[in-house]
Coordinates of C-alpha atoms and ligand atoms in Angstrom, one line a residue:
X23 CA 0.0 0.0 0.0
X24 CA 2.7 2.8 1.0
X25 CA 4.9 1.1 -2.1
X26 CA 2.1 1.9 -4.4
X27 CA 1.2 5.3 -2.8
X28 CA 5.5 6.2 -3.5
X29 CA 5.6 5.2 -6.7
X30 CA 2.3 7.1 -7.4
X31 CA 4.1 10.1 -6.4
X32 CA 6.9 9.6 -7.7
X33 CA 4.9 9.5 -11.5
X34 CA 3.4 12.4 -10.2
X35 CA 6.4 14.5 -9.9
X36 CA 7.7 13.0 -13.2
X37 CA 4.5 14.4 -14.5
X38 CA 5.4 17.5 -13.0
X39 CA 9.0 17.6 -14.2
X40 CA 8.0 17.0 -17.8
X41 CA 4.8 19.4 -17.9
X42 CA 7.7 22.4 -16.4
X43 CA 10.2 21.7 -19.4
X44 CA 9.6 22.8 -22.8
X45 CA 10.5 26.4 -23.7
X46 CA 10.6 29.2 -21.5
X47 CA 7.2 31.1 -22.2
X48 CA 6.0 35.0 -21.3
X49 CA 3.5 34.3 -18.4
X50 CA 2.2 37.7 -16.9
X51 CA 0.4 37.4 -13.5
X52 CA -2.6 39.7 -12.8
X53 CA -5.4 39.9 -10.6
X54 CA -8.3 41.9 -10.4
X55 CA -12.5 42.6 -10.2
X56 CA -13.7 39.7 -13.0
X57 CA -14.5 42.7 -15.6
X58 CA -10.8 43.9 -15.1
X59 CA -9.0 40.0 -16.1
X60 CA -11.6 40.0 -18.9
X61 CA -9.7 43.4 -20.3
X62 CA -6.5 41.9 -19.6
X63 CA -7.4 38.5 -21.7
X64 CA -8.3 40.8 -24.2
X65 CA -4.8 43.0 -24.4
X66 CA -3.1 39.7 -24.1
X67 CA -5.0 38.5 -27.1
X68 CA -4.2 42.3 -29.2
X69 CA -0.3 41.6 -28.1
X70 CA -0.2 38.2 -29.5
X71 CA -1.6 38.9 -32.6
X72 CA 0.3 41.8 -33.2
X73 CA 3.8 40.8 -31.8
X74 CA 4.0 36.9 -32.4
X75 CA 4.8 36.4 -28.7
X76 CA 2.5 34.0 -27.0
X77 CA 1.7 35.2 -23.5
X78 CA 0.0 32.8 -20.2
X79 CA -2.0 34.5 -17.8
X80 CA -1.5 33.8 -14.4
X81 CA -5.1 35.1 -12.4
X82 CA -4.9 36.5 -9.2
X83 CA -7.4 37.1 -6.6
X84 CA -8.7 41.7 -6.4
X85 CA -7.1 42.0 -2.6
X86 CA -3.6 43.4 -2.8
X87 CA -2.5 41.8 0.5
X88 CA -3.5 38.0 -1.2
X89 CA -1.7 39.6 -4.5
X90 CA 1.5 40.4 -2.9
X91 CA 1.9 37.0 -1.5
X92 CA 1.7 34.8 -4.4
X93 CA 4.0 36.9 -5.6
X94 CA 6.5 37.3 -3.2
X95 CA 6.4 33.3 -2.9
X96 CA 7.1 33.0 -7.0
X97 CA 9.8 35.7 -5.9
X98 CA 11.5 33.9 -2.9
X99 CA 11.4 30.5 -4.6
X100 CA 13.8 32.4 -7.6
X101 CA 10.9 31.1 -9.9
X102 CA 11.0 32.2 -13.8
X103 CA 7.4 32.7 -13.7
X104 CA 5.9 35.1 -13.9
X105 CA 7.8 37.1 -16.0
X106 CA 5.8 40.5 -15.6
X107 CA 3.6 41.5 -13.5
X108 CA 1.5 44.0 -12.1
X109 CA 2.4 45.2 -8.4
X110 CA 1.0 48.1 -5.8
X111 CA 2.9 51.1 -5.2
X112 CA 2.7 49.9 -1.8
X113 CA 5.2 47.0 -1.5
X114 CA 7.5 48.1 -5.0
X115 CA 10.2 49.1 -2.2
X116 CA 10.3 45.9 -0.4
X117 CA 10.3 43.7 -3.5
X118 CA 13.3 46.8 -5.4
X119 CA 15.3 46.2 -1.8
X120 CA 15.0 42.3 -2.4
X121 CA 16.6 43.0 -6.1
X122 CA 13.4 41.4 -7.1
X123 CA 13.2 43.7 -10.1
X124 CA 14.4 43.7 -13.6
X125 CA 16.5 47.2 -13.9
X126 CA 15.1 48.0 -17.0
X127 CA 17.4 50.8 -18.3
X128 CA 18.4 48.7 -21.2
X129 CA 15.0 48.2 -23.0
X130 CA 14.0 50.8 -24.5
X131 CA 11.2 52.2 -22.0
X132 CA 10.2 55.7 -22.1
X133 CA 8.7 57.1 -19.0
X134 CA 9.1 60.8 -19.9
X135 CA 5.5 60.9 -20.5
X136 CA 4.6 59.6 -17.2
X137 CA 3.6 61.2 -13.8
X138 CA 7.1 62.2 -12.9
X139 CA 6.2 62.6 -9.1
X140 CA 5.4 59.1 -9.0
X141 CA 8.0 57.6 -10.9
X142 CA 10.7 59.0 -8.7
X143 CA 9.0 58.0 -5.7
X144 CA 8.0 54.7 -6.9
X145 CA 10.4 53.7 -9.7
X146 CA 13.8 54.4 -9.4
X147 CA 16.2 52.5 -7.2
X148 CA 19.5 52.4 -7.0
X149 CA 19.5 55.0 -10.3
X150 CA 18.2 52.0 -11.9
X151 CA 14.4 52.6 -13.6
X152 CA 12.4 49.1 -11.8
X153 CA 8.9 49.8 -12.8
X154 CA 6.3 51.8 -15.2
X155 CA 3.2 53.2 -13.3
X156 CA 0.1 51.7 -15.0
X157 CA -2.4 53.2 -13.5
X158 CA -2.5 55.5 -10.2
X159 CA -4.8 55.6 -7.8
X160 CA -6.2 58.4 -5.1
X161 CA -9.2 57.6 -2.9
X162 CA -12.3 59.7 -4.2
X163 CA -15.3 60.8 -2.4
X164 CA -18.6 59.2 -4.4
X165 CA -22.4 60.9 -3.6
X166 CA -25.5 60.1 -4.8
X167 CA -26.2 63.2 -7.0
X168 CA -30.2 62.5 -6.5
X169 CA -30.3 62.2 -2.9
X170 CA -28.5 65.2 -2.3
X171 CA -30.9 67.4 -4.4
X172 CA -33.7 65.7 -2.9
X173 CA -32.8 66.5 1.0
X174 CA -31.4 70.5 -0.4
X175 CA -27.9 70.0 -0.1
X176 CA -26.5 71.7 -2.7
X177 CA -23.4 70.4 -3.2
X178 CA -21.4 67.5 -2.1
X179 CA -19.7 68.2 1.6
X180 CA -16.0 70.2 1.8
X181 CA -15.5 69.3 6.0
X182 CA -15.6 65.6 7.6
X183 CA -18.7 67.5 9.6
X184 CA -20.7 68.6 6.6
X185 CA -20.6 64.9 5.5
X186 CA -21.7 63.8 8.8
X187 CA -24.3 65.9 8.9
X188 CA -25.6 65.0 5.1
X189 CA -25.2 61.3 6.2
X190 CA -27.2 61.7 9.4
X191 CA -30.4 63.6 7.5
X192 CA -30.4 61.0 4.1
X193 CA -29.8 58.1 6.0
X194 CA -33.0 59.0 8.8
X195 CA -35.0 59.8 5.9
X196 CA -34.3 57.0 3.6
X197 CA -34.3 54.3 5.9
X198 CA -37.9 54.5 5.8
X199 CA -38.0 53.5 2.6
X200 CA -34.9 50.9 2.6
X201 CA -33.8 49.3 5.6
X202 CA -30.4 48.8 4.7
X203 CA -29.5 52.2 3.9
X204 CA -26.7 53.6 4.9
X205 CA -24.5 57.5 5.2
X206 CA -21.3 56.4 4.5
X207 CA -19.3 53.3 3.7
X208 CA -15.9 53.1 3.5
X209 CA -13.0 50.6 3.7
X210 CA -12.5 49.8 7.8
X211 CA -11.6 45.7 7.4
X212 CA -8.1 44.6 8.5
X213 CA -6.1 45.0 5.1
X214 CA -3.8 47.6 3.4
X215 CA -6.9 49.8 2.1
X216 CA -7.5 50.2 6.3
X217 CA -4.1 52.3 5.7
X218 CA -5.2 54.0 3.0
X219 CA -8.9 54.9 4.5
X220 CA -7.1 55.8 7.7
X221 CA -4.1 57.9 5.9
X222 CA -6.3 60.5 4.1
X223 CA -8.5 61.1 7.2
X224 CA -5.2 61.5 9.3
X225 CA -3.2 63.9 7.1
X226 CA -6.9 65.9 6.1
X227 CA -6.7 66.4 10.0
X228 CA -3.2 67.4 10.0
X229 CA -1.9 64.1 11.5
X230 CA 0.3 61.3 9.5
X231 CA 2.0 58.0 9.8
X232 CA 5.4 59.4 9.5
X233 CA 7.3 62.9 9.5
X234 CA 9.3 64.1 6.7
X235 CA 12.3 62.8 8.1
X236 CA 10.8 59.2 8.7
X237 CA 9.3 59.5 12.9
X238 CA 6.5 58.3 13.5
X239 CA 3.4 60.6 13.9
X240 CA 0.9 58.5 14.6
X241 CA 0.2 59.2 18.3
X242 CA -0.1 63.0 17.7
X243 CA -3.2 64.8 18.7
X244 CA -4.7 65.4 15.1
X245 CA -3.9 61.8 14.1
X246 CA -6.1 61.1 17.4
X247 CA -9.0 63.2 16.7
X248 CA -9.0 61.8 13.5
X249 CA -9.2 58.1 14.6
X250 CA -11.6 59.2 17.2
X251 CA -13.6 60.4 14.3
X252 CA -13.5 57.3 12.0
X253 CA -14.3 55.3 15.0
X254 CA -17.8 57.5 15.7
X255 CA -18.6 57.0 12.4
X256 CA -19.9 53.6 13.6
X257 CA -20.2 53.1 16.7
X258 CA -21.8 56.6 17.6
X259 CA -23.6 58.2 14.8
X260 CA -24.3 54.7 13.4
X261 CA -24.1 56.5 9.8
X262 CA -21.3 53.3 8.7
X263 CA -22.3 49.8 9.3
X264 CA -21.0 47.6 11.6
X265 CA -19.9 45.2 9.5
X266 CA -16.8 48.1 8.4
X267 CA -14.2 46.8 10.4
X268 CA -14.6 43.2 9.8
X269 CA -16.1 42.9 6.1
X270 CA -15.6 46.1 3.9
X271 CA -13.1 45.8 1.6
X272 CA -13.1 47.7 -1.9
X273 CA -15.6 45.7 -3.5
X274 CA -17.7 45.0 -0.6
X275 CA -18.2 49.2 -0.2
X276 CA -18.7 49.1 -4.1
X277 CA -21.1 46.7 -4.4
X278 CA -23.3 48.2 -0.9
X279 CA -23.0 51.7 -3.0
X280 CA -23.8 50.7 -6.4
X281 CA -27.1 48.4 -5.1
X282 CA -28.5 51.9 -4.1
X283 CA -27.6 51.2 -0.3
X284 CA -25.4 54.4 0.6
X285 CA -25.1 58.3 0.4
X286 CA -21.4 58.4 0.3
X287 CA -18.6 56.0 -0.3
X288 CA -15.0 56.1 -0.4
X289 CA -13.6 53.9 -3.5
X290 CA -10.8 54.6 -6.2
X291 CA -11.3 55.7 -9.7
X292 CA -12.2 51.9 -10.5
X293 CA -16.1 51.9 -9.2
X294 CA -16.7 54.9 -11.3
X295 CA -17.8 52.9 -14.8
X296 CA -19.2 50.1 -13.2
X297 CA -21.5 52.4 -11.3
X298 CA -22.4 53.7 -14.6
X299 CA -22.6 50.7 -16.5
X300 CA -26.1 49.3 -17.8
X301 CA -26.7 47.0 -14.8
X302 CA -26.1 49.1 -12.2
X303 CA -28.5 50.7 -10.0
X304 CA -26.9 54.1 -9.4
X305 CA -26.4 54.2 -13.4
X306 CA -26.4 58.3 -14.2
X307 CA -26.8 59.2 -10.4
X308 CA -23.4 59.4 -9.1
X309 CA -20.9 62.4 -8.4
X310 CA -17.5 62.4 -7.6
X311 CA -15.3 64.9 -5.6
X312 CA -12.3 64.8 -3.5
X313 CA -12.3 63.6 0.1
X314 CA -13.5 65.4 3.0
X315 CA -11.2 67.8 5.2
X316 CA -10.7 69.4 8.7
X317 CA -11.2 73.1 8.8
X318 CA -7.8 74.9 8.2
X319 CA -6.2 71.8 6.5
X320 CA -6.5 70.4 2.9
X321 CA -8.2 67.3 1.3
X322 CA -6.3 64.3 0.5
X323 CA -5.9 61.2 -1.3
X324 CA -3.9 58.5 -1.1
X325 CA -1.5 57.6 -3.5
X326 CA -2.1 54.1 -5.0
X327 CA -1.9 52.4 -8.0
X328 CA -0.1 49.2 -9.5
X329 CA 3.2 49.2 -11.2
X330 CA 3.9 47.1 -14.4
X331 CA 7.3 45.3 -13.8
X332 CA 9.9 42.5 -14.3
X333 CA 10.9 39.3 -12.4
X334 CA 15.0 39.7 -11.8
X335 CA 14.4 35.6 -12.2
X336 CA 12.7 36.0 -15.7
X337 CA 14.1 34.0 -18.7
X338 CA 12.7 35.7 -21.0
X339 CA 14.1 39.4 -20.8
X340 CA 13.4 40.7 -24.3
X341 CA 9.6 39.4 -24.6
X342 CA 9.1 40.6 -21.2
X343 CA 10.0 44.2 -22.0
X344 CA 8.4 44.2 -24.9
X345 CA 5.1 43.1 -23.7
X346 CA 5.5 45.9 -21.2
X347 CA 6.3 48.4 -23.7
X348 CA 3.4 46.7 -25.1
X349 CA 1.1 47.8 -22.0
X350 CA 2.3 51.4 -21.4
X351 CA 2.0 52.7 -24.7
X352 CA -0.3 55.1 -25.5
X353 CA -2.9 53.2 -27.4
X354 CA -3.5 50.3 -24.9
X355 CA -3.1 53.0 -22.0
X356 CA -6.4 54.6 -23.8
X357 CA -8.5 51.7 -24.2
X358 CA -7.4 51.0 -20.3
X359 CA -8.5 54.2 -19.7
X360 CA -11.8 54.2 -21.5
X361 CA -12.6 50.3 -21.0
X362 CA -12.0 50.4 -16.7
X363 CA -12.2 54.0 -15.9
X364 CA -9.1 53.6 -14.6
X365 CA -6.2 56.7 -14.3
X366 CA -3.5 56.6 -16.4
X367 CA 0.4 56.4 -15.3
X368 CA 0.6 58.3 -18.6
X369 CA -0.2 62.3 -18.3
X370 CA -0.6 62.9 -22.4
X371 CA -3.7 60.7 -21.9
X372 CA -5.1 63.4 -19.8
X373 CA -5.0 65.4 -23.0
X374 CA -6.5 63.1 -25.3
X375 CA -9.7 64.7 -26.8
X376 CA -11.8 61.8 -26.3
X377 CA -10.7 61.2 -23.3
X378 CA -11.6 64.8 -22.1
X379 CA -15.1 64.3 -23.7
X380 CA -15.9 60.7 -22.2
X381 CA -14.4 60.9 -19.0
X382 CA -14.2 64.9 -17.8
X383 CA -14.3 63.8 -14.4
X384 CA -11.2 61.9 -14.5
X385 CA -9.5 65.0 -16.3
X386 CA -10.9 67.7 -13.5
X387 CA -9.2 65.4 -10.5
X388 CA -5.8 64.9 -12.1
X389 CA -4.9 67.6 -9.6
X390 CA -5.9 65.1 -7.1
X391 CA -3.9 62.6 -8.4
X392 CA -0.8 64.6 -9.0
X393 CA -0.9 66.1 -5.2
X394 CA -1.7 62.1 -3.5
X395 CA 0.1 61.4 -0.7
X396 CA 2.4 58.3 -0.7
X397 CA 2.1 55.6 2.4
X398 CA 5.7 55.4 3.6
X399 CA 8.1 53.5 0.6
X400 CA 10.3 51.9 2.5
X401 CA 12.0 48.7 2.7
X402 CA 9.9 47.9 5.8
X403 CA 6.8 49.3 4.9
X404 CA 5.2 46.2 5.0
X405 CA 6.2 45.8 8.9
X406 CA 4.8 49.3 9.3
X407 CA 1.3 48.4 7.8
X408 CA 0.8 45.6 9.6
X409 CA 1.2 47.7 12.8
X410 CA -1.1 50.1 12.0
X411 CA -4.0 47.7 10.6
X412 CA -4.1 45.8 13.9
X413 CA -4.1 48.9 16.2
X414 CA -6.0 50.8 13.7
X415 CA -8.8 48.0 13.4
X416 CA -8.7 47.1 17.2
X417 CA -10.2 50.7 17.8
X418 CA -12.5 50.5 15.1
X419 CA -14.1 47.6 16.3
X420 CA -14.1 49.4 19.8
X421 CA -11.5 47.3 21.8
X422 CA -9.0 49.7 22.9
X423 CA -9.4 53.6 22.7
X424 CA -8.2 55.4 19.4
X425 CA -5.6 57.2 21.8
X426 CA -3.9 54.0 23.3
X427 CA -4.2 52.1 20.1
X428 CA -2.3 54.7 18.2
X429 CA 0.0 55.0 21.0
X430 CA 0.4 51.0 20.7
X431 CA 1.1 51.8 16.9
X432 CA 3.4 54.4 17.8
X433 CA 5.5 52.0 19.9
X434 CA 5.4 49.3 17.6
X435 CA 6.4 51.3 15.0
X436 CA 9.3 52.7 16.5
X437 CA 10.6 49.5 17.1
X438 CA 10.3 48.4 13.8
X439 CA 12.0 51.9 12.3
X440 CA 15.2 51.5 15.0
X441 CA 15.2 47.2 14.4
X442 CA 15.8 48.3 10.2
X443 CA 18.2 51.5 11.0
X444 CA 20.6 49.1 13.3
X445 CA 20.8 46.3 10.5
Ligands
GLC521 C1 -5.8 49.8 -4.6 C2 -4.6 50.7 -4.7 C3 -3.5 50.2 -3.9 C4 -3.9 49.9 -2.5 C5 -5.1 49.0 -2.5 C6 -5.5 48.8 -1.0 O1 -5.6 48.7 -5.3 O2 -4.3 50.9 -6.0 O3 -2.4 51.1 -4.0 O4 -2.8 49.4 -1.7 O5 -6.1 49.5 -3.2 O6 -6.6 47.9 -0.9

């Protein structure tokens, strides 16, 4: 019995062996919302045909956090797959530290065109050009255009208090009418967009995760009131539901919104054609502006976005680059643009006349997108993050104060600055 079971697996890895030879091919590994991995079949399919290069896709899963594992474990393991692939501005500085990425100086790749902001925050390292922003992201403030009208409000809130205030009045009123409606929804579960959530209401307070020369903030009295604030969304206006902190994740908020069950929601630029698109219930009805702010301090986004790079253990080099020359040039960069709503890396886009007559919303907020503010990029970022999403979620779900878990945070961070700094 344990003879046959060997000798099974033994035919099995054979099997295995045999299906990895064969020559190296371009794999590029992409996750996504379902109607975002339809586009990317279809690109694939337009580079094929076009170049000669046959390309296998490699699906991921939409959260970044599942995204960043599978590929850090292709990374770690030195595998030659994938090839290219499509990672968030949030971890680019661990995997660059690792020497993950391709340099790729030596293909070719123009990124004059590109938001120049991000790509020296995001894409140099070591002098070496690592990555091509593919699109960028910067949290967005979405309001039901209709309701508004109908309760007089005559344009969509400037101060966190305004919104409050909107959200109280729509949400009392349309209640009676569906039970599962709701002020504001927002991401509040225990993942990266937590950070992101959490990093525009801090520095719109005047608050921060770090200081310009790399302390932490995060205990300081703005970043405080802020949490304080996030926290009462919940728990004491009841204006966000409860589930926030354990369930809402991009999609979840999206899908809560787009069903006609909210007044507000925070979301990237992605929701915005799916929102409009024939099956959605909010088709036509929806407004966009930038985030809330505190009196005395300015809105803000944060930066996001995901980066097209290459594997350092690729074995395919030249297809690689040319399949992401492929994917930042200005034609597929449009039909991204027009097909998912999504921003750009590229700024000519922006000027694209049928860009500015299909999409002038996207046009008006560059400014937004331009002035984002970038979590930390640092080798250790990912350290950081975690801190701050436990602490961060603990007072959200109303087990420790905001104060002593941002003073937690602080600690913890600290730690974790002075542990990389002595190494
Ligand atoms: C979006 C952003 C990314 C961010 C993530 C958080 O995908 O582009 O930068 O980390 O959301 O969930």
């Amino acid at each position: 019995m344990k003879r046959s079971f060997i000798s099974l697996l033994a035919a099995v890895s054979l099997l295995f062996l045999v299906g990895c030879g064969g020559d190296p091919q371009l794999s590029f590994m992409v996750g996504g919302a379902p109607n975002e991995i339809a586009y990317w079949e279809s690109v694939v399919r337009q580079f094929e045909q076009e170049s000669g290069i046959p390309v296998k896709i490699i699906r991921q899963t939409t959260d970044t956090d599942q995204r960043k594992q599978s590929i850090i474990m292709a990374l770690r393991g030195r595998q030659s797959d994938p090839d290219v692939m499509l990672v968030d501005v949030a971890w680019i500085g661990q995997l660059a530290a690792s020497d993950w990425l391709h340099p790729l100086d030596e293909y070719d790749i123009d990124v004059s065109n590109f938001f120049e902001s991000v790509i020296s925050l995001a894409n140099i390292y070591d002098g070496n050009l690592i990555g091509v922003p593919l699109y960028v992201d910067g949290g967005l403030l979405y309001y039901r255009k209709d309701l508004l009208e109908k309760y007089g409000f005559d344009a969509p809130p400037q101060h966190w208090e305004e919104l409050l205030e909107m959200a109280l009045t729509v949400q009392e009123n349309e209640r009676h009418l569906n039970r599962n409606f709701w002020g504001y929804v927002w991401q509040g579960a225990q993942y990266e967009g937590l950070i992101c959530n959490a990093l525009e209401i801090f520095t719109s307070a005047g608050g921060g995760i770090l200081d310009e020369q790399g302390n932490s903030i995060v205990s300081s009295p703005n970043t405080i009131k802020a949490l304080e604030f996030m926290r009462s969304l919940i728990h004491e206006y009841m204006v966000s539901p409860p589930n926030t902190y354990t369930d809402m994740r991009e999609e979840e908020v999206r899908m809560a919104f787009q069903a006609g069950n909210a007044l507000f929601q925070r979301n990237w630029p992605y929701a915005w054609s799916l929102h409009n698109a024939d099956d959605s219930k909010v088709q036509g009805k929806v407004g966009i502006a930038p985030l809330p702010f505190y009196p005395q301090h300015t809105s803000a986004a944060t930066l996001g976005g995901w980066h097209a790079v290459i594997s350092t253990f690729t074995d395919v080099p030249e297809q690689a680059a040319a399949f992401l020359r492929y994917i930042t040039s200005y034609d597929v960069q449009k039909e991204m643009t027009l097909n998912l709503g999504w921003n750009p890396g590229r700024i000519d886009i922006y000027d694209d006349p049928q860009i500015m007559e299909t999409l002038p919303h996207l046009v008006e907020l560059k400014p937004v997108f331009e002035n984002a503010v970038p979590r930390p990029i640092v080798p250790y970022y990912a350290e950081i993050s975690q801190a701050l999403q436990e602490h961060l979620n603990a007072a959200l779900a109303g087990q420790t104060s905001p104060e002593d878990a941002l003073k937690q945070a602080d600690r913890a961070i600290t730690a974790i600055i002075s542990t990389y700094e002595q190494n």
